[in-house]
mmCIF file of C-alpha atoms in Angstrom:
data_model
loop_
_atom_site.group_PDB
_atom_site.id
_atom_site.type_symbol
_atom_site.label_atom_id
_atom_site.label_comp_id
_atom_site.label_asym_id
_atom_site.label_seq_id
_atom_site.Cartn_x
_atom_site.Cartn_y
_atom_site.Cartn_z
ATOM 1 C CA MET A 30 134.110 142.599 60.773
ATOM 2 C CA MET A 31 135.728 140.024 63.043
ATOM 3 C CA THR A 32 139.368 139.543 64.058
ATOM 4 C CA THR A 33 140.831 136.141 64.952
ATOM 5 C CA LYS A 34 142.871 136.020 68.169
ATOM 6 C CA LEU A 35 144.933 133.184 69.649
ATOM 7 C CA PHE A 36 145.356 132.617 73.387
ATOM 8 C CA VAL A 37 146.456 129.934 75.825
ATOM 9 C CA ASP A 38 143.735 128.691 78.150
ATOM 10 C CA SER A 39 144.066 127.386 81.731
ATOM 11 C CA ASN A 40 144.943 123.914 80.420
ATOM 12 C CA ASN A 41 147.871 125.339 78.434
ATOM 13 C CA GLU A 42 146.054 124.610 75.193
ATOM 14 C CA LEU A 43 146.094 127.038 72.283
ATOM 15 C CA GLN A 44 142.637 128.366 71.549
ATOM 16 C CA GLU A 45 141.259 130.539 68.776
ATOM 17 C CA VAL A 46 138.509 133.109 69.243
ATOM 18 C CA GLU A 47 136.909 135.695 67.005
ATOM 19 C CA LEU A 48 136.534 139.218 68.385
ATOM 20 C CA PRO A 49 134.741 142.161 66.792
ATOM 21 C CA ASP A 50 136.977 144.855 65.398
ATOM 22 C CA LYS A 51 137.158 148.167 67.234
ATOM 23 C CA PRO A 52 134.758 150.720 65.803
ATOM 24 C CA GLN A 53 136.398 152.723 63.052
ATOM 25 C CA GLY A 54 134.363 155.805 63.858
ATOM 26 C CA ARG A 55 136.031 156.411 67.238
ATOM 27 C CA PRO A 56 138.954 158.501 65.875
ATOM 28 C CA VAL A 57 136.483 160.528 63.818
ATOM 29 C CA LEU A 58 134.305 161.064 66.887
ATOM 30 C CA LYS A 59 137.278 162.206 68.951
ATOM 31 C CA GLY A 60 138.402 164.457 66.119
ATOM 32 C CA MET A 61 134.989 166.129 66.006
ATOM 33 C CA ALA A 62 134.984 166.449 69.801
ATOM 34 C CA THR A 63 138.388 168.144 69.691
ATOM 35 C CA LEU A 64 137.195 170.506 66.961
ATOM 36 C CA PHE A 65 134.105 171.511 68.953
ATOM 37 C CA SER A 66 136.256 172.018 72.051
ATOM 38 C CA TYR A 67 138.499 174.458 70.199
ATOM 39 C CA ILE A 68 135.718 176.307 68.364
ATOM 40 C CA PHE A 69 133.742 176.778 71.584
ATOM 41 C CA HIS A 70 136.747 177.399 73.818
ATOM 42 C CA PRO A 71 135.890 179.598 76.839
ATOM 43 C CA VAL A 72 138.057 182.447 75.532
ATOM 44 C CA PHE A 73 135.972 182.604 72.334
ATOM 45 C CA VAL A 74 132.402 181.994 73.529
ATOM 46 C CA PRO A 75 131.780 185.445 75.119
ATOM 47 C CA VAL A 76 133.088 187.153 71.969
ATOM 48 C CA TYR A 77 130.656 185.112 69.848
ATOM 49 C CA LEU A 78 127.773 186.447 71.932
ATOM 50 C CA VAL A 79 129.022 190.035 71.740
ATOM 51 C CA ALA A 80 129.378 189.813 67.941
ATOM 52 C CA PHE A 81 125.941 188.174 67.670
ATOM 53 C CA LEU A 82 124.220 190.990 69.559
ATOM 54 C CA LEU A 83 126.188 193.681 67.764
ATOM 55 C CA TYR A 84 125.659 192.525 64.193
ATOM 56 C CA VAL A 85 123.094 189.685 63.966
ATOM 57 C CA GLN A 86 120.451 190.747 66.516
ATOM 58 C CA PRO A 87 121.435 194.391 67.208
ATOM 59 C CA PHE A 88 118.215 195.425 68.988
ATOM 60 C CA LEU A 89 120.218 196.330 72.110
ATOM 61 C CA PHE A 90 122.450 198.653 70.095
ATOM 62 C CA ALA A 91 119.894 200.537 68.020
ATOM 63 C CA GLY A 92 121.239 203.959 67.111
ATOM 64 C CA ILE A 93 124.867 203.105 67.840
ATOM 65 C CA SER A 94 127.277 203.792 64.984
ATOM 66 C CA GLY A 95 129.320 201.141 63.220
ATOM 67 C CA LYS A 96 132.509 202.640 64.686
ATOM 68 C CA GLN A 97 131.180 202.318 68.226
ATOM 69 C CA LYS A 98 130.167 198.709 67.573
ATOM 70 C CA GLY A 99 133.646 197.986 66.283
ATOM 71 C CA LEU A 100 135.219 199.454 69.423
ATOM 72 C CA ILE A 101 132.946 197.382 71.648
ATOM 73 C CA LEU A 102 133.894 194.213 69.768
ATOM 74 C CA ILE A 103 137.609 195.050 69.998
ATOM 75 C CA GLN A 104 137.281 195.569 73.747
ATOM 76 C CA ALA A 105 135.579 192.184 74.066
ATOM 77 C CA VAL A 106 138.258 190.428 72.005
ATOM 78 C CA LEU A 107 141.058 191.993 74.054
ATOM 79 C CA MET A 108 139.592 191.222 77.476
ATOM 80 C CA TYR A 109 137.916 187.889 76.815
ATOM 81 C CA THR A 110 140.373 186.367 74.356
ATOM 82 C CA PHE A 111 143.680 188.138 73.740
ATOM 83 C CA PHE A 112 144.859 188.972 77.266
ATOM 84 C CA PRO A 113 143.833 185.592 78.792
ATOM 85 C CA LEU A 114 145.668 183.751 75.995
ATOM 86 C CA VAL A 115 148.752 185.924 76.440
ATOM 87 C CA ALA A 116 148.652 185.280 80.186
ATOM 88 C CA VAL A 117 148.514 181.502 79.687
ATOM 89 C CA GLY A 118 151.359 181.727 77.174
ATOM 90 C CA LEU A 119 153.531 183.653 79.632
ATOM 91 C CA LEU A 120 152.691 181.269 82.462
ATOM 92 C CA LYS A 121 153.725 178.317 80.300
ATOM 93 C CA ALA A 122 156.948 180.051 79.223
ATOM 94 C CA LEU A 123 157.790 180.772 82.865
ATOM 95 C CA LYS A 124 156.902 177.166 83.797
ATOM 96 C CA PHE A 125 154.166 178.188 86.223
ATOM 97 C CA ILE A 126 151.830 175.765 84.429
ATOM 98 C CA SER A 127 152.610 172.413 82.846
ATOM 99 C CA SER A 128 150.349 172.584 79.788
ATOM 100 C CA PHE A 129 148.518 175.096 77.608
ATOM 101 C CA LYS A 130 145.431 172.899 77.942
ATOM 102 C CA LEU A 131 145.360 173.408 81.736
ATOM 103 C CA GLU A 132 144.663 169.723 82.267
ATOM 104 C CA ASP A 133 145.779 169.808 85.900
ATOM 105 C CA ARG A 134 143.425 171.454 88.378
ATOM 106 C CA LYS A 135 146.300 173.393 89.992
ATOM 107 C CA ASP A 136 147.319 174.814 86.613
ATOM 108 C CA ARG A 137 143.964 176.606 86.418
ATOM 109 C CA ILE A 138 144.312 178.695 89.580
ATOM 110 C CA ILE A 139 146.489 181.533 88.240
ATOM 111 C CA PRO A 140 144.706 181.728 84.831
ATOM 112 C CA PHE A 141 141.378 181.965 86.694
ATOM 113 C CA ILE A 142 142.676 184.823 88.851
ATOM 114 C CA ILE A 143 144.210 186.715 85.919
ATOM 115 C CA SER A 144 141.068 186.291 83.816
ATOM 116 C CA ASN A 145 138.975 187.598 86.706
ATOM 117 C CA ILE A 146 140.967 190.830 86.602
ATOM 118 C CA TRP A 147 140.323 191.346 82.878
ATOM 119 C CA TYR A 148 136.662 190.420 83.194
ATOM 120 C CA PHE A 149 136.093 192.819 86.084
ATOM 121 C CA TRP A 150 137.912 195.598 84.242
ATOM 122 C CA LEU A 151 135.722 195.171 81.157
ATOM 123 C CA TRP A 152 132.565 195.306 83.271
ATOM 124 C CA TYR A 153 133.854 198.446 84.977
ATOM 125 C CA VAL A 154 134.618 200.110 81.610
ATOM 126 C CA TRP A 155 131.259 199.162 80.080
ATOM 127 C CA ARG A 156 129.472 200.228 83.251
ATOM 128 C CA ASN A 157 130.611 203.807 82.665
ATOM 129 C CA LEU A 158 129.946 204.003 78.919
ATOM 130 C CA PRO A 159 126.539 205.502 78.079
ATOM 131 C CA GLU A 160 126.246 203.592 74.784
ATOM 132 C CA ILE A 161 126.419 200.215 76.549
ATOM 133 C CA PRO A 162 122.918 198.896 77.343
ATOM 134 C CA ASP A 163 122.086 197.578 80.799
ATOM 135 C CA ALA A 164 121.721 194.028 79.513
ATOM 136 C CA PHE A 165 125.312 194.052 78.299
ATOM 137 C CA ARG A 166 126.532 195.243 81.684
ATOM 138 C CA VAL A 167 124.682 192.296 83.194
ATOM 139 C CA PHE A 168 126.420 189.955 80.773
ATOM 140 C CA ALA A 169 129.868 191.367 81.611
ATOM 141 C CA MET A 170 129.188 191.028 85.328
ATOM 142 C CA GLY A 171 127.890 187.489 84.723
ATOM 143 C CA VAL A 172 131.146 186.491 83.020
ATOM 144 C CA PHE A 173 133.151 187.887 85.938
ATOM 145 C CA LEU A 174 130.985 186.163 88.559
ATOM 146 C CA ALA A 175 131.077 182.863 86.669
ATOM 147 C CA SER A 176 134.870 182.955 86.585
ATOM 148 C CA ALA A 177 135.030 183.867 90.278
ATOM 149 C CA ILE A 178 132.654 181.043 91.250
ATOM 150 C CA GLY A 179 134.562 178.697 88.958
ATOM 151 C CA LEU A 180 137.763 179.536 90.841
ATOM 152 C CA LEU A 181 136.099 178.500 94.097
ATOM 153 C CA PHE A 182 134.803 175.248 92.606
ATOM 154 C CA ASN A 183 138.282 174.569 91.266
ATOM 155 C CA ILE A 184 139.402 173.973 94.848
ATOM 156 C CA TYR A 185 137.305 170.802 94.936
ATOM 157 C CA MET A 186 137.046 169.654 91.309
ATOM 158 C CA LYS A 187 138.307 170.344 87.793
ATOM 159 C CA ILE A 188 135.122 172.155 86.854
ATOM 160 C CA SER A 189 134.547 172.492 83.115
ATOM 161 C CA MET A 190 135.432 175.965 81.851
ATOM 162 C CA HIS A 191 133.670 175.142 78.577
ATOM 163 C CA ALA A 192 130.464 174.378 80.468
ATOM 164 C CA ILE A 193 130.771 177.567 82.538
ATOM 165 C CA ALA A 194 131.101 179.723 79.408
ATOM 166 C CA LEU A 195 128.213 178.026 77.631
ATOM 167 C CA GLY A 196 126.081 178.154 80.781
ATOM 168 C CA VAL A 197 126.596 181.926 80.949
ATOM 169 C CA VAL A 198 125.705 182.486 77.294
ATOM 170 C CA LEU A 199 122.751 180.116 77.303
ATOM 171 C CA THR A 200 121.233 181.603 80.464
ATOM 172 C CA PHE A 201 121.816 185.169 79.255
ATOM 173 C CA LEU A 202 120.055 184.457 75.962
ATOM 174 C CA CYS A 203 117.127 182.832 77.765
ATOM 175 C CA VAL A 204 116.743 185.819 80.092
ATOM 176 C CA LEU A 205 117.086 188.209 77.157
ATOM 177 C CA ALA A 206 114.405 186.301 75.249
ATOM 178 C CA LEU A 207 111.943 187.062 78.040
ATOM 179 C CA THR A 208 112.309 190.822 77.529
ATOM 180 C CA HIS A 209 113.326 191.119 73.850
ATOM 181 C CA HIS A 210 112.524 189.341 70.631
ATOM 182 C CA ILE A 211 115.043 186.633 69.796
ATOM 183 C CA SER A 212 114.338 184.053 67.144
ATOM 184 C CA ASN A 213 113.749 180.597 68.584
ATOM 185 C CA VAL A 214 116.231 179.298 66.025
ATOM 186 C CA TYR A 215 119.091 181.012 67.853
ATOM 187 C CA LEU A 216 117.974 179.640 71.207
ATOM 188 C CA VAL A 217 117.785 176.118 69.775
ATOM 189 C CA LEU A 218 121.289 176.528 68.298
ATOM 190 C CA ALA A 219 122.576 177.719 71.665
ATOM 191 C CA PHE A 220 121.105 174.664 73.416
ATOM 192 C CA LEU A 221 122.543 172.357 70.755
ATOM 193 C CA ALA A 222 125.969 173.954 71.056
ATOM 194 C CA ALA A 223 125.904 173.496 74.829
ATOM 195 C CA GLY A 224 124.930 169.843 74.392
ATOM 196 C CA TRP A 225 127.528 169.167 71.691
ATOM 197 C CA VAL A 226 130.393 170.756 73.578
ATOM 198 C CA SER A 227 129.446 169.131 76.883
ATOM 199 C CA SER A 228 129.342 165.751 75.146
ATOM 200 C CA ALA A 229 132.666 166.511 73.452
ATOM 201 C CA ARG A 230 134.354 167.106 76.802
ATOM 202 C CA LEU A 231 133.080 163.728 78.022
ATOM 203 C CA ILE A 232 134.137 161.936 74.825
ATOM 204 C CA LEU A 233 137.667 163.297 75.239
ATOM 205 C CA ASN A 234 137.685 162.149 78.886
ATOM 206 C CA ASP A 235 138.648 165.659 79.977
ATOM 207 C CA HIS A 236 135.858 165.818 82.562
ATOM 208 C CA HIS A 237 133.463 163.734 84.602
ATOM 209 C CA PRO A 238 129.722 164.377 84.160
ATOM 210 C CA ALA A 239 129.507 166.161 87.526
ATOM 211 C CA GLU A 240 132.150 168.677 86.412
ATOM 212 C CA ILE A 241 130.055 169.450 83.318
ATOM 213 C CA TYR A 242 126.812 169.802 85.274
ATOM 214 C CA TRP A 243 128.381 172.064 87.879
ATOM 215 C CA GLY A 244 129.918 174.171 85.102
ATOM 216 C CA LEU A 245 126.536 174.755 83.479
ATOM 217 C CA ALA A 246 124.988 175.452 86.882
ATOM 218 C CA THR A 247 127.736 177.993 87.603
ATOM 219 C CA GLY A 248 126.951 179.902 84.405
ATOM 220 C CA PHE A 249 123.245 179.841 85.255
ATOM 221 C CA LEU A 250 123.828 181.103 88.798
ATOM 222 C CA ALA A 251 126.249 183.809 87.668
ATOM 223 C CA ILE A 252 123.734 185.426 85.296
ATOM 224 C CA LEU A 253 120.998 185.338 87.925
ATOM 225 C CA LEU A 254 123.302 187.040 90.436
ATOM 226 C CA ALA A 255 124.468 189.530 87.825
ATOM 227 C CA ASN A 256 120.890 190.667 87.277
ATOM 228 C CA ILE A 257 120.825 191.584 90.956
ATOM 229 C CA VAL A 258 124.228 193.213 91.465
ATOM 230 C CA ALA A 259 125.167 194.655 88.035
#
């Protein structure tokens, strides 16, 4: 479809030109990007992995009762999702941050620090529970390290928290696949999710490509370090 536009040229004469209409799919594309950004928000992604390994591929938790699995999931929801969201809500109410979306790099400093406390506490709790497998302790330490490294990167750039979270999960699943049986379907889905969400952040103009790449690299590095120190 073409749209007719009128303009005055350099000779002060009225001219007519046909311009292509703006693509109609752009709002739909942005809507899908927003949806993916919310579904795969950093406060939800670690819980997805915990639930996946508890109930979909529970080889790490063989012999653990349903009640124990439920308690582990509740702990993950509280530390990875509930308390960080409450903290951001309080910070916004007290006007320490300007937006719930943490669009400004400075707004992310306090949420990063608070989240680090919850993440470290969960690792410390799981570290001392006999029913928690070593691989899960590595994951918890990886989440903490990724957040800590992300805080340092935040000094220089608005690093993508979405990319950090997906980098942690993707790297953890790849490492786990080397020692345990995980269907290739789940690995492919994890890679697709990382690609979709990374693209969504670019479509919404929330990040530059470098901030996405460094976020994924941070998640990768955090899991490798966690395998050493956890």
